[in-house]
């Protein structure tokens, strides 16, 4: 088992985080999205956003031996599409396709889960079609299929699934 190093992202990580998102999404999303959809949306979803890099709750996963960035993910307090939603919201989980199914995304979840549980009994994610099974394995339930508007004036739409995890309180 690999002991992944999970650390908060910073603005110094802009280039490496964007490269990871691009590599991951270009390799993994075509199984579930049309070429047309990806051609119009990939450039909009593969840039590491400054608000994530500086929020303190979005993380990068480093390979413990090489220091290479092999994963990312985290959360923010509000939904990126609806400022009236106050449930914590998972954001931009991605894994380098060379390192999938080796605990990279789960290592981020292990860092994020206690933070989420400390502030709320409910958390949400706009899951890619590709990641629905992963989030399901974390206890998230699919609520509805939807499209996130991207680009200037929402000129293109990215299909996703709103998923929610409600933690039982004892």
Coordinates of C-alpha atoms in Angstrom, one line a residue:
X1 CA 0.0 0.0 0.0
X2 CA 1.4 3.4 -0.9
X3 CA 1.5 6.1 1.7
X4 CA 0.3 9.1 -0.4
X5 CA 1.3 12.6 0.7
X6 CA -1.8 14.8 0.8
X7 CA -1.2 18.5 1.2
X8 CA -3.2 21.8 0.7
X9 CA -2.7 23.3 -2.7
X10 CA -1.3 26.8 -3.2
X11 CA -1.1 29.2 -6.1
X12 CA 2.5 27.9 -6.7
X13 CA 0.7 24.6 -7.8
X14 CA -1.3 26.2 -10.6
X15 CA 0.7 24.7 -13.4
X16 CA 1.0 21.2 -12.0
X17 CA -2.6 21.0 -10.8
X18 CA -3.8 22.1 -14.2
X19 CA -1.6 19.6 -15.9
X20 CA -3.0 16.8 -13.7
X21 CA -6.6 17.8 -14.4
X22 CA -5.9 17.9 -18.1
X23 CA -4.2 14.5 -18.1
X24 CA -6.8 12.9 -15.9
X25 CA -9.9 14.2 -17.7
X26 CA -8.5 13.7 -21.2
X27 CA -7.8 10.1 -20.4
X28 CA -10.7 9.1 -18.2
X29 CA -13.8 11.1 -19.3
X30 CA -14.0 9.8 -22.9
X31 CA -15.5 6.6 -21.7
X32 CA -18.6 8.5 -20.6
X33 CA -18.7 11.7 -22.7
X34 CA -19.0 12.4 -26.4
X35 CA -16.1 13.8 -28.3
X36 CA -18.3 16.9 -29.0
X37 CA -18.9 17.5 -25.3
X38 CA -15.3 17.1 -24.4
X39 CA -14.1 19.3 -27.3
X40 CA -16.3 22.1 -26.0
X41 CA -15.8 21.7 -22.2
X42 CA -12.3 20.3 -21.4
X43 CA -10.5 23.6 -21.7
X44 CA -13.0 25.0 -19.2
X45 CA -12.7 22.3 -16.6
X46 CA -9.0 21.5 -16.7
X47 CA -7.6 24.8 -15.3
X48 CA -6.9 24.9 -11.6
X49 CA -9.0 27.7 -10.3
X50 CA -7.4 30.3 -8.1
X51 CA -10.3 30.1 -5.6
X52 CA -9.6 26.4 -5.1
X53 CA -5.8 26.8 -4.9
X54 CA -6.2 29.4 -2.1
X55 CA -9.2 28.0 -0.1
X56 CA -7.1 25.8 2.2
X57 CA -9.5 22.8 1.7
X58 CA -8.4 21.7 -1.8
X59 CA -5.6 19.2 -1.8
X60 CA -2.9 17.7 -4.0
X61 CA -1.6 14.2 -3.7
X62 CA 2.1 13.7 -4.1
X63 CA 3.8 10.4 -4.8
X64 CA 5.9 9.7 -1.7
X65 CA 9.1 8.8 -3.6
X66 CA 9.0 11.1 -6.6
X67 CA 7.0 14.1 -5.4
X68 CA 5.0 14.0 -8.6
X69 CA 1.4 15.3 -8.3
X70 CA -0.8 12.3 -8.9
X71 CA -4.2 13.4 -7.6
X72 CA -6.3 16.3 -6.3
X73 CA -9.6 17.1 -4.7
X74 CA -11.2 18.9 -1.8
X75 CA -14.2 20.9 -0.9
X76 CA -15.7 24.4 -0.6
X77 CA -18.5 25.7 1.6
X78 CA -20.9 26.7 -1.1
X79 CA -22.0 25.0 -4.3
X80 CA -20.2 26.5 -7.3
X81 CA -23.5 26.8 -9.2
X82 CA -25.9 28.0 -6.5
X83 CA -24.8 30.5 -3.8
X84 CA -27.9 29.7 -1.7
X85 CA -26.7 26.1 -1.1
X86 CA -24.7 26.1 2.1
X87 CA -23.8 22.4 2.2
X88 CA -20.1 21.7 1.8
X89 CA -19.4 20.7 -1.8
X90 CA -16.7 18.4 -3.1
X91 CA -14.6 19.9 -5.9
X92 CA -12.4 18.7 -8.7
X93 CA -11.3 15.2 -7.6
X94 CA -9.0 13.8 -10.2
X95 CA -6.3 11.1 -10.4
X96 CA -3.5 10.7 -12.8
X97 CA -4.6 7.9 -15.1
X98 CA -1.3 6.1 -14.5
X99 CA -2.2 5.8 -10.7
X100 CA -6.0 5.0 -10.7
X101 CA -7.3 2.4 -8.4
X102 CA -4.3 2.7 -6.0
X103 CA -5.9 4.8 -3.3
X104 CA -5.1 8.3 -4.6
X105 CA -8.6 9.7 -4.5
X106 CA -9.4 7.8 -1.3
X107 CA -6.4 9.4 0.3
X108 CA -7.9 12.8 -0.4
X109 CA -11.3 11.6 0.9
X110 CA -9.7 10.5 4.2
X111 CA -8.4 14.0 4.6
X112 CA -11.6 15.7 3.6
X113 CA -14.2 13.5 5.4
X114 CA -13.4 14.6 9.0
X115 CA -13.4 18.3 7.8
X116 CA -16.9 17.9 6.3
X117 CA -18.3 15.9 9.2
X118 CA -17.1 18.6 11.6
X119 CA -19.2 21.3 9.9
X120 CA -22.2 19.6 8.4
X121 CA -24.3 16.4 8.3
X122 CA -24.8 16.8 4.5
X123 CA -22.3 17.3 1.6
X124 CA -22.9 17.4 -2.1
X125 CA -20.9 16.9 -5.3
X126 CA -21.5 17.6 -9.0
X127 CA -20.0 14.3 -10.1
X128 CA -18.8 13.6 -13.6
X129 CA -20.5 10.6 -15.1
X130 CA -17.2 8.8 -14.8
X131 CA -16.9 9.4 -11.0
X132 CA -20.4 8.4 -10.0
X133 CA -19.3 5.0 -8.8
X134 CA -16.4 6.4 -6.8
X135 CA -18.6 8.9 -4.9
X136 CA -21.2 6.2 -4.5
X137 CA -18.6 4.1 -2.7
X138 CA -18.1 7.1 -0.3
X139 CA -21.8 7.1 0.6
X140 CA -23.1 9.7 -1.9
X141 CA -26.4 9.0 -3.5
X142 CA -27.4 10.2 -7.0
X143 CA -30.1 12.9 -6.7
X144 CA -30.5 14.0 -10.3
X145 CA -28.8 14.3 -13.7
X146 CA -28.1 17.9 -14.7
X147 CA -25.8 20.1 -16.8
X148 CA -23.4 22.8 -15.5
X149 CA -23.2 25.8 -17.8
X150 CA -19.6 26.7 -18.7
X151 CA -18.0 29.4 -20.6
X152 CA -19.1 33.0 -21.3
X153 CA -22.8 33.2 -20.5
X154 CA -23.0 29.5 -20.0
X155 CA -22.5 28.8 -23.7
X156 CA -21.7 25.1 -23.3
X157 CA -23.1 22.6 -20.9
X158 CA -21.3 19.8 -19.0
X159 CA -23.5 16.8 -18.1
X160 CA -23.1 15.7 -14.5
X161 CA -24.9 14.1 -11.6
X162 CA -25.8 15.9 -8.4
X163 CA -25.0 13.6 -5.5
X164 CA -25.6 14.0 -1.8
X165 CA -24.2 12.3 1.3
X166 CA -26.2 12.6 4.5
X167 CA -24.3 11.5 7.6
X168 CA -26.3 9.8 10.3
X169 CA -26.0 11.6 13.6
X170 CA -25.9 9.5 16.7

